[in-house]
Amino acid sequence: MVDFINKSLTMEEKILAHAQKLLLCYGPKRVTMDDVCFGLGISKRTLYQYFPGKRELFHESLKGYYGRLQEDLDRIASKNADPMERILKMYAYIFSVLNRHSAIVILDLKRQYPRSFNEFTQLKAHFIEHCTVPALNELLQAGYVQSQLKPLLLAQLFDHHIEALVNGVLPWRGQQDLIEYYEHMILFPLKGLLTSKGQQSWEKTWAKHREMAIESLKVP
C-alpha cells in the first residue's frame, strides 16, 4: 500500500492513498470527507480542489487499488512457472488481502458504489480468465489432475467460495479463520483432484509451497 506520508508524493496522491487506507479499514459508508481531511491535516477547501465529492474520491482511490492488485496477481502468475505453485501463491495472496480488509468493504460498494463494484467484478473476471484457468489447464494437460476436471468451472467455484467470505455469508474474524478457509476452499479440493502423478509431485515439491503459502497468510 502506498505510504501517504511520503513527502515525494503529490497532494493528490496523498489524498488517494489516505482515502484508500480509511476505505479498506472501515468501508465507504463509514468514511467521510472530514475523516480524510483530518488524517492529512488539510482543509475541505483543499480537498475539494482535487476531488469534487466523496463518490469521485472513493472511486479513484479504489480504482488505483484494484489496478495494483491486478498487477500483483499478474506478477505472481508470470514469475512462477509451476502451475500448482502459481495457484497456491495467487490464492494465498488473495486471502492475505482479505486479512487486511474490513469484511464490510465490498458490501458497501455493492450497495452504494456500483461503478467501483463493477470494477471489482472485472478484476475477478480477469483473474479467473488470465491466471486461474491457464494454471489449471496446465495441470490438466500434464496429467497432474483428473481428466474430467473442467478448469473454468473449478475457477468459478473458487470465486464463489471467496465471494461468500467477502459478502459476509461465511463469517471470519481474523487470520486463523482465513487460513482454515484457504485450506478448505482451495488446498483440499485441489489435492483431492490429483492423479497418482500429481500426488508424487505434491509430496516432492508442492507440499513445500503449501507450507509457504500458509506462512504468508500469517504475516500481519
Short mmCIF file of C-alpha atoms in Angstrom, two decimals:
data_model
loop_
_atom_site.label_atom_id
_atom_site.label_comp_id
_atom_site.label_asym_id
_atom_site.label_seq_id
_atom_site.Cartn_x
_atom_site.Cartn_y
_atom_site.Cartn_z
CA MET A 1 0.00 0.00 0.00
CA VAL A 2 1.19 3.48 -0.79
CA ASP A 3 2.75 5.36 2.11
CA PHE A 4 0.72 8.56 2.05
CA ILE A 5 3.17 10.29 4.40
CA ASN A 6 5.91 10.06 1.77
CA LYS A 7 6.86 13.64 1.00
CA SER A 8 7.69 12.81 -2.60
CA LEU A 9 4.01 12.17 -3.33
CA THR A 10 1.85 14.91 -4.76
CA MET A 11 -1.06 16.15 -2.68
CA GLU A 12 -3.48 14.28 -4.94
CA GLU A 13 -1.55 11.04 -4.40
CA LYS A 14 -1.52 11.59 -0.64
CA ILE A 15 -5.27 12.14 -0.64
CA LEU A 16 -5.91 9.00 -2.69
CA ALA A 17 -3.61 6.88 -0.54
CA HIS A 18 -5.11 8.07 2.74
CA ALA A 19 -8.66 7.65 1.46
CA GLN A 20 -7.75 4.12 0.38
CA LYS A 21 -6.39 3.29 3.82
CA LEU A 22 -9.58 4.51 5.50
CA LEU A 23 -11.84 2.74 3.00
CA LEU A 24 -10.18 -0.63 3.48
CA CYS A 25 -10.28 -0.32 7.26
CA TYR A 26 -13.82 0.96 7.73
CA GLY A 27 -15.72 0.67 4.46
CA PRO A 28 -17.01 3.54 2.27
CA LYS A 29 -20.21 4.01 4.26
CA ARG A 30 -18.30 4.86 7.44
CA VAL A 31 -15.70 7.23 6.00
CA THR A 32 -16.39 10.93 5.48
CA MET A 33 -14.55 13.71 3.71
CA ASP A 34 -13.90 15.16 7.18
CA ASP A 35 -12.05 11.95 8.10
CA VAL A 36 -9.82 12.29 5.05
CA CYS A 37 -9.08 15.95 5.81
CA PHE A 38 -8.34 15.27 9.47
CA GLY A 39 -5.89 12.47 8.70
CA LEU A 40 -3.96 14.63 6.25
CA GLY A 41 -4.21 17.88 8.18
CA ILE A 42 -5.80 19.73 5.27
CA SER A 43 -8.96 21.79 4.87
CA LYS A 44 -12.06 20.73 2.97
CA ARG A 45 -11.38 23.56 0.57
CA THR A 46 -8.03 21.99 -0.31
CA LEU A 47 -9.61 18.55 -0.67
CA TYR A 48 -12.33 19.81 -3.00
CA GLN A 49 -9.72 21.38 -5.25
CA TYR A 50 -8.73 17.83 -6.19
CA PHE A 51 -11.99 15.90 -5.86
CA PRO A 52 -15.48 17.40 -6.19
CA GLY A 53 -17.09 14.88 -3.86
CA LYS A 54 -16.85 11.72 -1.82
CA ARG A 55 -18.02 9.44 -4.63
CA GLU A 56 -15.35 10.66 -7.06
CA LEU A 57 -12.60 10.43 -4.44
CA PHE A 58 -13.50 6.92 -3.36
CA HIS A 59 -13.88 5.68 -6.91
CA GLU A 60 -10.45 6.95 -7.97
CA SER A 61 -8.86 5.60 -4.80
CA LEU A 62 -10.29 2.11 -5.26
CA LYS A 63 -9.61 2.12 -9.00
CA GLY A 64 -5.91 2.60 -8.28
CA TYR A 65 -6.01 -0.08 -5.62
CA TYR A 66 -7.65 -2.63 -7.92
CA GLY A 67 -5.03 -1.86 -10.55
CA ARG A 68 -2.24 -2.69 -8.12
CA LEU A 69 -3.94 -5.92 -7.06
CA GLN A 70 -4.18 -6.99 -10.68
CA GLU A 71 -0.52 -6.15 -11.26
CA ASP A 72 0.47 -8.18 -8.19
CA LEU A 73 -1.53 -11.22 -9.31
CA ASP A 74 -0.20 -10.99 -12.86
CA ARG A 75 3.32 -10.76 -11.46
CA ILE A 76 2.85 -13.88 -9.34
CA ALA A 77 1.47 -15.70 -12.38
CA SER A 78 4.37 -14.67 -14.61
CA LYS A 79 7.15 -15.37 -12.08
CA ASN A 80 6.17 -18.94 -11.20
CA ALA A 81 6.46 -21.49 -13.99
CA ASP A 82 4.99 -24.37 -11.97
CA PRO A 83 1.16 -24.21 -12.31
CA MET A 84 0.38 -25.63 -8.85
CA GLU A 85 2.82 -23.21 -7.24
CA ARG A 86 1.11 -20.35 -9.08
CA ILE A 87 -2.32 -21.36 -7.86
CA LEU A 88 -1.21 -21.79 -4.25
CA LYS A 89 0.61 -18.45 -4.20
CA MET A 90 -2.07 -16.48 -6.04
CA TYR A 91 -4.86 -17.60 -3.75
CA ALA A 92 -2.70 -17.16 -0.66
CA TYR A 93 -2.18 -13.58 -1.83
CA ILE A 94 -5.94 -13.09 -2.24
CA PHE A 95 -6.62 -14.40 1.26
CA SER A 96 -3.86 -12.21 2.69
CA VAL A 97 -5.56 -9.20 1.07
CA LEU A 98 -8.84 -10.20 2.74
CA ASN A 99 -6.98 -10.37 6.05
CA ARG A 100 -6.10 -6.66 5.71
CA HIS A 101 -9.64 -5.53 4.87
CA SER A 102 -12.82 -4.87 6.74
CA ALA A 103 -15.36 -7.52 5.72
CA ILE A 104 -17.89 -4.74 5.05
CA VAL A 105 -15.97 -3.01 2.22
CA ILE A 106 -17.36 -4.96 -0.74
CA LEU A 107 -20.88 -4.98 0.70
CA ASP A 108 -20.80 -1.18 0.91
CA LEU A 109 -19.56 -0.96 -2.68
CA LYS A 110 -22.27 -3.29 -3.93
CA ARG A 111 -24.99 -1.25 -2.25
CA GLN A 112 -23.80 2.31 -2.82
CA TYR A 113 -20.91 2.43 -5.32
CA PRO A 114 -21.92 0.36 -8.36
CA ARG A 115 -19.15 1.74 -10.57
CA SER A 116 -16.43 0.67 -8.13
CA PHE A 117 -18.16 -2.66 -7.54
CA ASN A 118 -18.25 -3.25 -11.29
CA GLU A 119 -14.50 -2.67 -11.48
CA PHE A 120 -14.04 -5.16 -8.65
CA THR A 121 -16.09 -7.67 -10.67
CA GLN A 122 -13.90 -7.03 -13.72
CA LEU A 123 -10.80 -7.68 -11.61
CA LYS A 124 -12.20 -11.06 -10.56
CA ALA A 125 -13.06 -11.96 -14.15
CA HIS A 126 -9.54 -11.05 -15.28
CA PHE A 127 -8.04 -13.21 -12.54
CA ILE A 128 -10.17 -16.23 -13.47
CA GLU A 129 -9.53 -15.94 -17.21
CA HIS A 130 -5.85 -14.99 -17.24
CA CYS A 131 -4.49 -16.56 -14.04
CA THR A 132 -6.50 -19.45 -12.60
CA VAL A 133 -7.85 -21.16 -15.73
CA PRO A 134 -4.47 -21.23 -17.56
CA ALA A 135 -2.78 -22.76 -14.50
CA LEU A 136 -5.50 -25.41 -14.13
CA ASN A 137 -5.26 -26.19 -17.85
CA GLU A 138 -1.52 -26.77 -17.46
CA LEU A 139 -2.11 -29.18 -14.58
CA LEU A 140 -4.72 -30.99 -16.66
CA GLN A 141 -2.56 -31.26 -19.77
CA ALA A 142 0.42 -32.51 -17.75
CA GLY A 143 -1.68 -35.29 -16.22
CA TYR A 144 -1.43 -33.98 -12.66
CA VAL A 145 -5.20 -33.76 -12.10
CA GLN A 146 -8.18 -35.90 -13.07
CA SER A 147 -9.04 -35.77 -16.77
CA GLN A 148 -12.70 -34.92 -16.00
CA LEU A 149 -11.68 -31.58 -14.49
CA LYS A 150 -13.29 -28.52 -16.06
CA PRO A 151 -10.87 -25.65 -15.29
CA LEU A 152 -13.35 -22.81 -15.80
CA LEU A 153 -15.95 -24.45 -13.57
CA LEU A 154 -13.44 -25.05 -10.77
CA ALA A 155 -12.15 -21.47 -11.04
CA GLN A 156 -15.72 -20.18 -10.79
CA LEU A 157 -16.33 -22.35 -7.73
CA PHE A 158 -13.19 -20.94 -6.10
CA ASP A 159 -14.50 -17.45 -6.84
CA HIS A 160 -17.95 -18.30 -5.47
CA HIS A 161 -16.44 -19.54 -2.21
CA ILE A 162 -14.31 -16.42 -1.78
CA GLU A 163 -17.31 -14.24 -2.60
CA ALA A 164 -19.17 -15.88 0.28
CA LEU A 165 -16.38 -14.63 2.54
CA VAL A 166 -16.33 -11.18 1.01
CA ASN A 167 -20.11 -10.81 1.27
CA GLY A 168 -20.21 -11.97 4.88
CA VAL A 169 -22.15 -15.18 4.13
CA LEU A 170 -19.32 -17.10 5.77
CA PRO A 171 -18.15 -15.34 8.94
CA TRP A 172 -14.47 -14.81 9.62
CA ARG A 173 -12.86 -12.99 12.49
CA GLY A 174 -9.22 -12.93 11.61
CA GLN A 175 -6.15 -14.68 10.38
CA GLN A 176 -6.81 -18.19 11.69
CA ASP A 177 -10.30 -18.32 10.17
CA LEU A 178 -8.92 -17.27 6.79
CA ILE A 179 -6.18 -19.92 6.94
CA GLU A 180 -8.81 -22.59 7.55
CA TYR A 181 -10.98 -21.28 4.72
CA TYR A 182 -7.96 -21.20 2.41
CA GLU A 183 -7.25 -24.84 3.16
CA HIS A 184 -10.86 -25.99 2.79
CA MET A 185 -11.72 -23.83 -0.24
CA ILE A 186 -8.50 -24.14 -2.25
CA LEU A 187 -5.98 -26.67 -0.93
CA PHE A 188 -8.17 -29.66 -0.08
CA PRO A 189 -10.22 -29.57 -3.33
CA LEU A 190 -7.02 -29.33 -5.39
CA LYS A 191 -5.37 -32.17 -3.53
CA GLY A 192 -8.47 -34.33 -3.99
CA LEU A 193 -8.26 -33.89 -7.76
CA LEU A 194 -4.67 -35.07 -8.09
CA THR A 195 -3.75 -38.18 -10.06
CA SER A 196 -1.04 -40.55 -8.83
CA LYS A 197 1.43 -38.46 -10.83
CA GLY A 198 0.10 -35.35 -9.16
CA GLN A 199 0.33 -36.97 -5.73
CA GLN A 200 4.00 -37.71 -6.31
CA SER A 201 4.64 -34.09 -7.25
CA TRP A 202 2.69 -32.95 -4.20
CA GLU A 203 4.84 -34.99 -1.86
CA LYS A 204 8.03 -33.99 -3.65
CA THR A 205 7.51 -30.28 -4.26
CA TRP A 206 4.05 -28.84 -3.83
CA ALA A 207 3.72 -29.61 -0.11
CA LYS A 208 6.54 -27.12 0.50
CA HIS A 209 4.69 -24.47 -1.50
CA ARG A 210 1.59 -25.17 0.58
CA GLU A 211 3.51 -24.51 3.78
CA MET A 212 4.97 -21.32 2.33
CA ALA A 213 1.51 -20.17 1.28
CA ILE A 214 0.13 -20.80 4.78
CA GLU A 215 3.03 -18.90 6.32
CA SER A 216 2.37 -15.93 4.03
CA LEU A 217 -1.14 -15.71 5.49
CA LYS A 218 0.31 -15.29 8.98
CA VAL A 219 2.06 -12.04 8.07
CA PRO A 220 0.15 -9.07 9.58
#
